[in-house]
mmCIF file of C-alpha atoms in Angstrom:
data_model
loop_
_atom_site.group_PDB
_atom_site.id
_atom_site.type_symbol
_atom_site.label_atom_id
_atom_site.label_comp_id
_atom_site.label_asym_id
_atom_site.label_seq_id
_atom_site.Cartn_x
_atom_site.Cartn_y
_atom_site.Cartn_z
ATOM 1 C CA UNK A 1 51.385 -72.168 -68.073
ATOM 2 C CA UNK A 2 51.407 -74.841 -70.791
ATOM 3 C CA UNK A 3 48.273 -75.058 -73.241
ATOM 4 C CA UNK A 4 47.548 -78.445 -71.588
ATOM 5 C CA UNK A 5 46.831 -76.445 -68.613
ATOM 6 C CA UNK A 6 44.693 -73.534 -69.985
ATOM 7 C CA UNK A 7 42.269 -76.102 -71.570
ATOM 8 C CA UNK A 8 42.077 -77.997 -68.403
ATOM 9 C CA UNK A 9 41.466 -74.376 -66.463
ATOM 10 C CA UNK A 10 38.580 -73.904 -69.270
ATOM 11 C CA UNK A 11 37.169 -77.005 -69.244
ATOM 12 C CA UNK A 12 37.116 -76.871 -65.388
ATOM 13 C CA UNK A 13 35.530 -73.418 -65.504
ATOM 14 C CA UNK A 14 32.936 -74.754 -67.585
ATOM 15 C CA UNK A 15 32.188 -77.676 -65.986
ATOM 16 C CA UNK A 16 31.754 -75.615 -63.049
ATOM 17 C CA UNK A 17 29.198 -73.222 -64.784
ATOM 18 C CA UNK A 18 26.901 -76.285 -65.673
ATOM 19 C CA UNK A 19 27.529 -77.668 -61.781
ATOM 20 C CA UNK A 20 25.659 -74.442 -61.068
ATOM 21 C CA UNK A 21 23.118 -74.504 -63.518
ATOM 22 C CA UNK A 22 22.495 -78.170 -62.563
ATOM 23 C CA UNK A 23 21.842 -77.123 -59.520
ATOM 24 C CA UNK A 24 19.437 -74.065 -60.078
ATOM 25 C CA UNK A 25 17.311 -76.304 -61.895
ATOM 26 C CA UNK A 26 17.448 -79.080 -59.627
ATOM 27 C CA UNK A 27 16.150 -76.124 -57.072
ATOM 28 C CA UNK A 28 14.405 -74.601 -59.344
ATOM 29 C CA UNK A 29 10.562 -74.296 -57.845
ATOM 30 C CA UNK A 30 12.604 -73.077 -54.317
ATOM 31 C CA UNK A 31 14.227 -70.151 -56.458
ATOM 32 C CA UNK A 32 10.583 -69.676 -58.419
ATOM 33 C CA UNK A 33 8.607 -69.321 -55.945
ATOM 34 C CA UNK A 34 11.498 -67.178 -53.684
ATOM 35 C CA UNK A 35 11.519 -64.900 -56.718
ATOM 36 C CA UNK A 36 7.876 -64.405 -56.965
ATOM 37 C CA UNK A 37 7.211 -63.623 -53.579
ATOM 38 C CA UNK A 38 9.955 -60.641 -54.732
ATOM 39 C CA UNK A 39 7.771 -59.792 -56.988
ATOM 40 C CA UNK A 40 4.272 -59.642 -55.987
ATOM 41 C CA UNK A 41 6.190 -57.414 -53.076
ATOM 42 C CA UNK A 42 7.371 -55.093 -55.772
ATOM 43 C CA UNK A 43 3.983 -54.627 -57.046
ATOM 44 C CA UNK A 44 2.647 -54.217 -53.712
ATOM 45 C CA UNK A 45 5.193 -51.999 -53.054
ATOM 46 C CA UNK A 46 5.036 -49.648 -55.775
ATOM 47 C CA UNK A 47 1.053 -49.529 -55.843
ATOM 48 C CA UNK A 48 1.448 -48.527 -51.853
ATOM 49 C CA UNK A 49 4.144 -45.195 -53.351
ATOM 50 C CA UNK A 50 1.792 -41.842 -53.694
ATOM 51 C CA UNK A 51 2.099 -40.357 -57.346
ATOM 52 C CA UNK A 52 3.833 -36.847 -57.579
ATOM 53 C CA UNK A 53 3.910 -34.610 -59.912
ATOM 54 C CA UNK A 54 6.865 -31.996 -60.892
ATOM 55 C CA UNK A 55 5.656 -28.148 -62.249
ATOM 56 C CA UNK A 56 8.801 -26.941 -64.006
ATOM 57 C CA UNK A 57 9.273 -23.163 -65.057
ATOM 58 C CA UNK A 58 12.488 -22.163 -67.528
ATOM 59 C CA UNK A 59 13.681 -18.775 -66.613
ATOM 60 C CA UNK A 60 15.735 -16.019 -67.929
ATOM 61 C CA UNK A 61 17.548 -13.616 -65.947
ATOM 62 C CA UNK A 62 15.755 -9.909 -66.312
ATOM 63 C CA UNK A 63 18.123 -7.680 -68.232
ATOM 64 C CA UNK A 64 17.314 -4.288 -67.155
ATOM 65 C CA UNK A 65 17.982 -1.221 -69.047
ATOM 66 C CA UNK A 66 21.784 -0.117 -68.194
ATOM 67 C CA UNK A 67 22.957 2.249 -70.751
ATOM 68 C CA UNK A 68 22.422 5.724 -68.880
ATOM 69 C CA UNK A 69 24.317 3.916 -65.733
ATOM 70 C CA UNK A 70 26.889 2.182 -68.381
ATOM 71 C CA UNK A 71 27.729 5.742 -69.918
ATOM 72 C CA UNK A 72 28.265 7.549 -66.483
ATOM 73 C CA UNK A 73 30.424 4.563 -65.263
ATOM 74 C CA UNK A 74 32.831 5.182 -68.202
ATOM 75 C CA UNK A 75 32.671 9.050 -66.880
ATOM 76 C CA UNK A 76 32.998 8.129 -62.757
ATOM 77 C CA UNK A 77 35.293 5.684 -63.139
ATOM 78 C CA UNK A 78 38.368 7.260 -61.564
ATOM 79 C CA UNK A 79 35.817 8.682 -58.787
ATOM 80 C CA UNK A 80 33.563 6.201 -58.437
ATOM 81 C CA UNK A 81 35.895 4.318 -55.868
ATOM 82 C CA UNK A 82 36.285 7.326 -53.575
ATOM 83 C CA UNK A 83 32.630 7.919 -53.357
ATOM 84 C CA UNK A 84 32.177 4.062 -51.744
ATOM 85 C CA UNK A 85 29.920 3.028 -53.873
ATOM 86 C CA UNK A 86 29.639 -0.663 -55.972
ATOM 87 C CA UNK A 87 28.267 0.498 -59.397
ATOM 88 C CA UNK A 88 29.063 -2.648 -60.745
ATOM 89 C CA UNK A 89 26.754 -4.399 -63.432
ATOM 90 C CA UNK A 90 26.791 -8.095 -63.235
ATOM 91 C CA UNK A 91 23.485 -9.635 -64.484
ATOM 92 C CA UNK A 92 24.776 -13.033 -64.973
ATOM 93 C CA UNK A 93 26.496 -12.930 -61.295
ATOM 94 C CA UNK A 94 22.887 -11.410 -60.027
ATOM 95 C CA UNK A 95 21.035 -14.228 -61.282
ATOM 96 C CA UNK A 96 23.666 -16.541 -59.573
ATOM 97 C CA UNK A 97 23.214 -15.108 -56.549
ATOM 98 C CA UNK A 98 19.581 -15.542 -56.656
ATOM 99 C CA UNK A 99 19.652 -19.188 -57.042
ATOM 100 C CA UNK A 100 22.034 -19.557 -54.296
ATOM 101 C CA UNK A 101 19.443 -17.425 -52.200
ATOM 102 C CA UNK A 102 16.577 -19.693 -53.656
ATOM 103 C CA UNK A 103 18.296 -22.702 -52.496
ATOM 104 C CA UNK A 104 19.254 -21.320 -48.860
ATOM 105 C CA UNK A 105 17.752 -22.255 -45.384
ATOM 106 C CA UNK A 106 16.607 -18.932 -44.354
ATOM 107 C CA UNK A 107 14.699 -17.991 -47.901
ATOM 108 C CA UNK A 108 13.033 -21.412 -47.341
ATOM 109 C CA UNK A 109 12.269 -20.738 -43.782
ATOM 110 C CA UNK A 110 10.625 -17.362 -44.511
ATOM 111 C CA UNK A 111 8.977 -18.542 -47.759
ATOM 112 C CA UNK A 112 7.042 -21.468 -45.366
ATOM 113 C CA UNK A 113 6.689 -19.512 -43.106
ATOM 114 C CA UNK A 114 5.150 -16.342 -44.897
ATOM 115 C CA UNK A 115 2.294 -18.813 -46.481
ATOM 116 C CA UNK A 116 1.966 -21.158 -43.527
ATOM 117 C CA UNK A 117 2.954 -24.344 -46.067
ATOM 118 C CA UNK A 118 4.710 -26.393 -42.606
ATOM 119 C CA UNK A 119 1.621 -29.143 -42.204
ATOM 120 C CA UNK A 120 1.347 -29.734 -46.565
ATOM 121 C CA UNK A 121 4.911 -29.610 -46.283
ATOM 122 C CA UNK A 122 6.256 -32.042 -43.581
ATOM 123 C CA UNK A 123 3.063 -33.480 -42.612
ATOM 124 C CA UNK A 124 1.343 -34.672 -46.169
ATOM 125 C CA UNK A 125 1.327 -38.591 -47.363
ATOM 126 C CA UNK A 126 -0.872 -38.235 -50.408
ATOM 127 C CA UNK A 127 -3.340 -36.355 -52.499
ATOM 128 C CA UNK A 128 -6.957 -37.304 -53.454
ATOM 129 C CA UNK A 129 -7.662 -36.503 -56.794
ATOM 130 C CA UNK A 130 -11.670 -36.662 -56.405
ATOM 131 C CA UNK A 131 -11.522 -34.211 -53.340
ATOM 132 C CA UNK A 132 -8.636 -32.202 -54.228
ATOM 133 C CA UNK A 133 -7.536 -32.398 -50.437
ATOM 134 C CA UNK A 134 -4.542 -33.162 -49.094
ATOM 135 C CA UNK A 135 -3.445 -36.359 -47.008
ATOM 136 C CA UNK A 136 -1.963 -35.556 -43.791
ATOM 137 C CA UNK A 137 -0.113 -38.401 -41.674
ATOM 138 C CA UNK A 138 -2.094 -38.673 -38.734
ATOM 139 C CA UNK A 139 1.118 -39.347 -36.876
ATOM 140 C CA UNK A 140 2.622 -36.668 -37.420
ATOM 141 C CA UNK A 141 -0.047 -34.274 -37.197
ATOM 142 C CA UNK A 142 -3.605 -34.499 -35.567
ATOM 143 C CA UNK A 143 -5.974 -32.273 -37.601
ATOM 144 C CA UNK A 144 -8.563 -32.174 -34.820
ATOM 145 C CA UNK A 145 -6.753 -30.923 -31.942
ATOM 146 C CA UNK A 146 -4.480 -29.085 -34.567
ATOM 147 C CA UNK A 147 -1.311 -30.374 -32.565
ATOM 148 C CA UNK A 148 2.025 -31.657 -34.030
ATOM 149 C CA UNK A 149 3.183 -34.960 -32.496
ATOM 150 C CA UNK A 150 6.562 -35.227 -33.325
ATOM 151 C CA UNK A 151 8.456 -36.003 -30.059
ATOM 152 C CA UNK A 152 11.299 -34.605 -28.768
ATOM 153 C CA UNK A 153 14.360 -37.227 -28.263
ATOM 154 C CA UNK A 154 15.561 -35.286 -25.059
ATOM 155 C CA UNK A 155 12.177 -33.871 -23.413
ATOM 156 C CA UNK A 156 9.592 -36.741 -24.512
ATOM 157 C CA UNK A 157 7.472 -33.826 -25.326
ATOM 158 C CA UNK A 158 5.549 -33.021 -28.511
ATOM 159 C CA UNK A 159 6.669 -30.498 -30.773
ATOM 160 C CA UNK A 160 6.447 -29.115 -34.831
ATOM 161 C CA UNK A 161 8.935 -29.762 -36.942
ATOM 162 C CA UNK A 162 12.483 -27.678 -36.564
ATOM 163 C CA UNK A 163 13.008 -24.888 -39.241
ATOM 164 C CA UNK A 164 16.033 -27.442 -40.267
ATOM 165 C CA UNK A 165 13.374 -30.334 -40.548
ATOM 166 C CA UNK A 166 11.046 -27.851 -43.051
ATOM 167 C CA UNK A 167 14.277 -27.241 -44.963
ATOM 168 C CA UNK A 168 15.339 -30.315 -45.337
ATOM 169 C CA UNK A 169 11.948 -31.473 -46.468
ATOM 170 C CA UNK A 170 11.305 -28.768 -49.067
ATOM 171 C CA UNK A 171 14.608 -29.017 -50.694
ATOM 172 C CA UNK A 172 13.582 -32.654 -51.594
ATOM 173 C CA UNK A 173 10.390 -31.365 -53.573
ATOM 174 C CA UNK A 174 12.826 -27.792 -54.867
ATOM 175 C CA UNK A 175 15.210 -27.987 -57.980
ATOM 176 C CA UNK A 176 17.010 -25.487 -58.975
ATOM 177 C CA UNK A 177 19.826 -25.578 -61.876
ATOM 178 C CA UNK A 178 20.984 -23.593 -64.655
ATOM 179 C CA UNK A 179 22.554 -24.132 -68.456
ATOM 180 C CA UNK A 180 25.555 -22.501 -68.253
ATOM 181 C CA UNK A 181 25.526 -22.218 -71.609
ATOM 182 C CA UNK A 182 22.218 -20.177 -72.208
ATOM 183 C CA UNK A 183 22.317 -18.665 -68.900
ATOM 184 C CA UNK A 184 18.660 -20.216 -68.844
ATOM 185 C CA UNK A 185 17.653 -21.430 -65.271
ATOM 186 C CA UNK A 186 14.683 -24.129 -64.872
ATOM 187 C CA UNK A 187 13.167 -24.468 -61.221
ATOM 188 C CA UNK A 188 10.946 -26.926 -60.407
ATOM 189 C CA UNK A 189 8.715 -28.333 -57.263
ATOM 190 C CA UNK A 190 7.746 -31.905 -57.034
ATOM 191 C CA UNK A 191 4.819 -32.813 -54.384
ATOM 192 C CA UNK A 192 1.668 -34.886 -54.542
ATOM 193 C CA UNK A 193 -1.209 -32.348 -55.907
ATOM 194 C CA UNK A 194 -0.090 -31.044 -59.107
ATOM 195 C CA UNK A 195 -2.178 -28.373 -58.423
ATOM 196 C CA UNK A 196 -0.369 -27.607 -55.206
ATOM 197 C CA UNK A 197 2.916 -27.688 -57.295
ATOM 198 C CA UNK A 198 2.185 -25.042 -59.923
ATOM 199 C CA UNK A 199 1.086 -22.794 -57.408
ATOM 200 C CA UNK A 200 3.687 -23.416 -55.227
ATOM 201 C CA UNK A 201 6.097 -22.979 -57.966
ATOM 202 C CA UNK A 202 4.683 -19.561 -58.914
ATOM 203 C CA UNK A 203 4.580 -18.702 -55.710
ATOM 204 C CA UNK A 204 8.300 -19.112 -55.325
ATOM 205 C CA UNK A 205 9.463 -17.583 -58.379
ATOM 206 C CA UNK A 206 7.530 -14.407 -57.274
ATOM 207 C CA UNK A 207 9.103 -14.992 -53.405
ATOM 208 C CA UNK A 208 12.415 -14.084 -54.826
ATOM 209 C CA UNK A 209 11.765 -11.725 -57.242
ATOM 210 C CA UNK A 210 10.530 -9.842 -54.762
ATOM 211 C CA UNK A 211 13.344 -10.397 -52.646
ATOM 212 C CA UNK A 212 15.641 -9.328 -55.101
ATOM 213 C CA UNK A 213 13.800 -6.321 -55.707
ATOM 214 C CA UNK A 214 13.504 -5.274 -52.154
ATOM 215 C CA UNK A 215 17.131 -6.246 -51.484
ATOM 216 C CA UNK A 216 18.535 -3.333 -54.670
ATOM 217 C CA UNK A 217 16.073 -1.048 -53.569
ATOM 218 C CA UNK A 218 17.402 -0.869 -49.879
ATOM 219 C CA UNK A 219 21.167 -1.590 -51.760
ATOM 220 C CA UNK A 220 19.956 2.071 -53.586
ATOM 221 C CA UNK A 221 18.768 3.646 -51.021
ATOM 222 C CA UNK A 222 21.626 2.928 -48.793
ATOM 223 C CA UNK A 223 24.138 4.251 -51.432
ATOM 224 C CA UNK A 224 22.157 7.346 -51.883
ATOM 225 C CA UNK A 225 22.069 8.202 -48.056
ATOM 226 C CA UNK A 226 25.868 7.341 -48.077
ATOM 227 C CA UNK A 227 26.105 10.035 -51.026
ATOM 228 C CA UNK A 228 24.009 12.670 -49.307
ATOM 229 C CA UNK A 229 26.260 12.477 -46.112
ATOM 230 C CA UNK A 230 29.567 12.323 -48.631
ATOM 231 C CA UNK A 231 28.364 15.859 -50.206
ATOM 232 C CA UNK A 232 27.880 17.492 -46.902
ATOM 233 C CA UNK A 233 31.378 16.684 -45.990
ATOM 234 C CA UNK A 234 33.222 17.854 -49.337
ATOM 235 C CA UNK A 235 33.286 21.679 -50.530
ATOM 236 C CA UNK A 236 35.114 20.012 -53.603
ATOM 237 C CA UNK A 237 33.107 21.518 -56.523
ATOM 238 C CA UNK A 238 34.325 18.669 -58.746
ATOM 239 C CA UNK A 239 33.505 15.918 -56.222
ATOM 240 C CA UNK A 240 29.959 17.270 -55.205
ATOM 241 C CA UNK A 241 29.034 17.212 -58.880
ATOM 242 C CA UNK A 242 30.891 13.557 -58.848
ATOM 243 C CA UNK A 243 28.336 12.712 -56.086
ATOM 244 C CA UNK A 244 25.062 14.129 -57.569
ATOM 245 C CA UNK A 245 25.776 12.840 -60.789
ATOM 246 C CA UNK A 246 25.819 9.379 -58.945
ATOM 247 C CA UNK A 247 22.773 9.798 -57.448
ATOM 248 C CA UNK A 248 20.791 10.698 -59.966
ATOM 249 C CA UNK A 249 21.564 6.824 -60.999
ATOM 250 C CA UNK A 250 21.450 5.232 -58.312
ATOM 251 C CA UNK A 251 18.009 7.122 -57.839
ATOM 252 C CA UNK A 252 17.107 6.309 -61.226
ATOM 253 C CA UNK A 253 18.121 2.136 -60.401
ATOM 254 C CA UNK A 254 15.741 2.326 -57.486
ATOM 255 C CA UNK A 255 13.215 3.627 -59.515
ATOM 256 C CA UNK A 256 13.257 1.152 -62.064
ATOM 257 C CA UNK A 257 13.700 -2.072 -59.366
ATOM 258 C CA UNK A 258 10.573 -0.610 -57.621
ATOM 259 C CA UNK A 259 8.447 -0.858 -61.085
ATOM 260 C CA UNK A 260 9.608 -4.341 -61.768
ATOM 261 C CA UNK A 261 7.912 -7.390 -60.536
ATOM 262 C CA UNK A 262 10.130 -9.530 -62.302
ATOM 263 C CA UNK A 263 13.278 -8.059 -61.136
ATOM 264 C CA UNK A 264 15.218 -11.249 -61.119
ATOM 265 C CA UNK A 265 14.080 -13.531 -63.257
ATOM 266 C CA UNK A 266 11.295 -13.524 -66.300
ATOM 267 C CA UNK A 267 9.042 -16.498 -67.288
ATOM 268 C CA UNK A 268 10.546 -18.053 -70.468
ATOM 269 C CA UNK A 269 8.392 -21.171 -70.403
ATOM 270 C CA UNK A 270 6.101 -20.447 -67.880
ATOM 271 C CA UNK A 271 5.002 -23.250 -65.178
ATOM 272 C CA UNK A 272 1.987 -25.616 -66.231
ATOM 273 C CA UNK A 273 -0.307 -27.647 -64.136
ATOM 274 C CA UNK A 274 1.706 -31.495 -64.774
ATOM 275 C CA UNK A 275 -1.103 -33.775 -66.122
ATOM 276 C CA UNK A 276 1.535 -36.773 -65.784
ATOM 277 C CA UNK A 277 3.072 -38.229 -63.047
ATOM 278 C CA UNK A 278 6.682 -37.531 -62.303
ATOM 279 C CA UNK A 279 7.340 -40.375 -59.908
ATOM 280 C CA UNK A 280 7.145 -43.377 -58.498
ATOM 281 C CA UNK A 281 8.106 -45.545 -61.684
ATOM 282 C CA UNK A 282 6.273 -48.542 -60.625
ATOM 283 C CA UNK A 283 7.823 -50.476 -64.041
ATOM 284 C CA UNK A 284 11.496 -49.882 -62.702
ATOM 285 C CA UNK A 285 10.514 -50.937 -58.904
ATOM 286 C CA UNK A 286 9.059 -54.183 -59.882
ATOM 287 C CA UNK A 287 11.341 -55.119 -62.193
ATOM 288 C CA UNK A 288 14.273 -54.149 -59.906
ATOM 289 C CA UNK A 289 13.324 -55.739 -56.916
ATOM 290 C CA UNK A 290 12.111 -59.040 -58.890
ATOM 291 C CA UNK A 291 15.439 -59.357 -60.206
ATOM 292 C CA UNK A 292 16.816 -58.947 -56.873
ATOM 293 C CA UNK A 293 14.676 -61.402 -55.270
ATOM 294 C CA UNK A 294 15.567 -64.329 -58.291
ATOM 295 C CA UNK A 295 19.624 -63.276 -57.606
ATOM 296 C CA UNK A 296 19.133 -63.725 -53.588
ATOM 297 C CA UNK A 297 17.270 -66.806 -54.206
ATOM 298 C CA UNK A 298 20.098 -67.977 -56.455
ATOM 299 C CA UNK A 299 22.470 -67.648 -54.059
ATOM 300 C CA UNK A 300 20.768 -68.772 -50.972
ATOM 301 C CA UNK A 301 20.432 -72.192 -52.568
ATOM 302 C CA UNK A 302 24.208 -72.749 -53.730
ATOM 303 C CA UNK A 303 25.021 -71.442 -50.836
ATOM 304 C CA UNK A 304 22.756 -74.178 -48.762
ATOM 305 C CA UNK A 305 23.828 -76.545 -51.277
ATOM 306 C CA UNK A 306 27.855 -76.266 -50.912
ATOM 307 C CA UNK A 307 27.100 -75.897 -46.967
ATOM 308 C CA UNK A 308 25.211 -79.399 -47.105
ATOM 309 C CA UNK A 309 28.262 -80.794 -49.511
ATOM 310 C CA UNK A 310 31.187 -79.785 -46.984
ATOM 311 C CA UNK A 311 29.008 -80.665 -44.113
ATOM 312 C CA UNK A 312 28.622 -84.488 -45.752
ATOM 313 C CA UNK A 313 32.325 -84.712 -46.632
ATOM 314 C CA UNK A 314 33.450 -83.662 -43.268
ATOM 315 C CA UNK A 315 31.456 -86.777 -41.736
#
């Protein structure tokens, strides 16, 4: 392509731009007025968006005290295997595991469940600050008759929410992450009463500590029943000590996840009632959708415009 050619290409291209800008402006109050009926909607919009607020807790992973159980490992560890027991110590794989049971269906189903949370969460639309109370979508939930009035797409009939619909819901509100780094993990719950999502949020964190607990304490148990039966079986002086020796720790592990409340995690920063709002950013919606209203605006009318220009060279 000859220069003669790129300068006619640019001065085309140009020519072109101020075609379109000639035309903006000569449609100008069209895309004004297009654009602010974008954005009073945006304001409306984001005024009609319920505040929430987010409680956030940073959490450390307990550390228990291993050393006896460390030392008799390094003893057991050629018999350990034959006695079928897991001794192993993992305390950075524990406190995986208990964010992966945070974040799971049936620890969310018992959780609402256990503190009857299904109407705040599935059926709530707002908070009143001056009343403290709770919103509930009178749609989805008549507080008179106490009856859910979701219908069923097959039956017709009224029913609550599934346990997959209360899921679903809560994990929108739930966070859970960790800094691999620091081993640090933060969980937070985002709803409309701040109030609601502290103690929601403390509630939780206790939920599965207490899980955890419960779940090494029957893990203990279990191995020491499984020990007991082992040392009935063997007349092995070497292995019966083996097995005795094992559970005295194992004992001594139950004892210690029974006197822990904070078995799984510990409070580094503990939660706080949020005093600001987390969400809706009403600055972003409006200017977001007024943008978006002066860009379709922009285009409608050079759209109409080359639509009335083919239209008249056609005839």
């Amino acid at each position: 392509m000859s220069n003669e050619d790129l300068g006619t290409g640019a001065y085309t291209s140009e020519v072109n731009l101020i075609d379109l800008i000639n035309i903006l402006w000569a449609h100008k109050a069209k895309v004004i007025s297009i654009t602010l009926i974008f954005a009073i909607g945006s304001v409306i919009l984001a005024l009609s968006i319920p505040n929430q607020y987010k409680a956030t807790a940073l959490l450390a992973p307990a550390q228990s005290e291993t050393g006896g159980l460390s030392n008799a490992l390094g003893q057991l560890s050629t018999f350990a295997p034959f006695a079928g027991v897991g001794l192993g110590l993992g305390q950075r794989s524990e406190s995986r595991v208990a964010q992966e049971i945070m974040k799971s269906w049936s620890f969310v189903e018992t959780f609402i469940s256990d503190n009857d949370l299904a109407i705040e969460i599935y059926a709530a639309e707002d908070w009143n600050k001056n009343t403290d109370e709770i919103q509930i979508n009178e749609t989805v939930y008549d507080m008179q008759t106490s009856t859910w009035l979701l219908e069923d797409s097959e039956t017709d009939e009224l029913r609550p929410p599934t346990s997959w619909e209360l899921y679903e819901e809560f994990s929108k509100i739930l966070s859970v992450s960790e800094d691999i780094k620091s081993g640090l993990v933060t969980v937070s719950i985002e709803y409309f009463s701040p109030y609601k999502a502290k103690t929601w949020l403390d509630m939780y964190i206790g939920a599965i500590n207490k899980h955890m607990q419960e779940r090494q304490v029957a893990k203990a148990t279990n191995n020491i029943e499984y020990l007991e039966t082992q040392i009935s079986k063997t007349s092995i002086a070497e292995m019966r000590e083996v097995f005795y020796t094992i559970i005295e720790e194992q004992t001594k592990n139950k004892m210690v996840a029974e006197a822990s409340p904070e078995y799984a995690f510990v409070a580094v920063s503990p939660s706080m009632v949020p005093e600001e709002k987390s969400k809706p950013r009403r600055a972003q919606i409006c200017i977001i959708v007024t943008l978006l209203g002066g860009l379709i605006s922009s285009i409608g009318v050079l759209l109409r415009h080359y639509s009335c220009e083919r239209k008249n060279a056609n005839l």
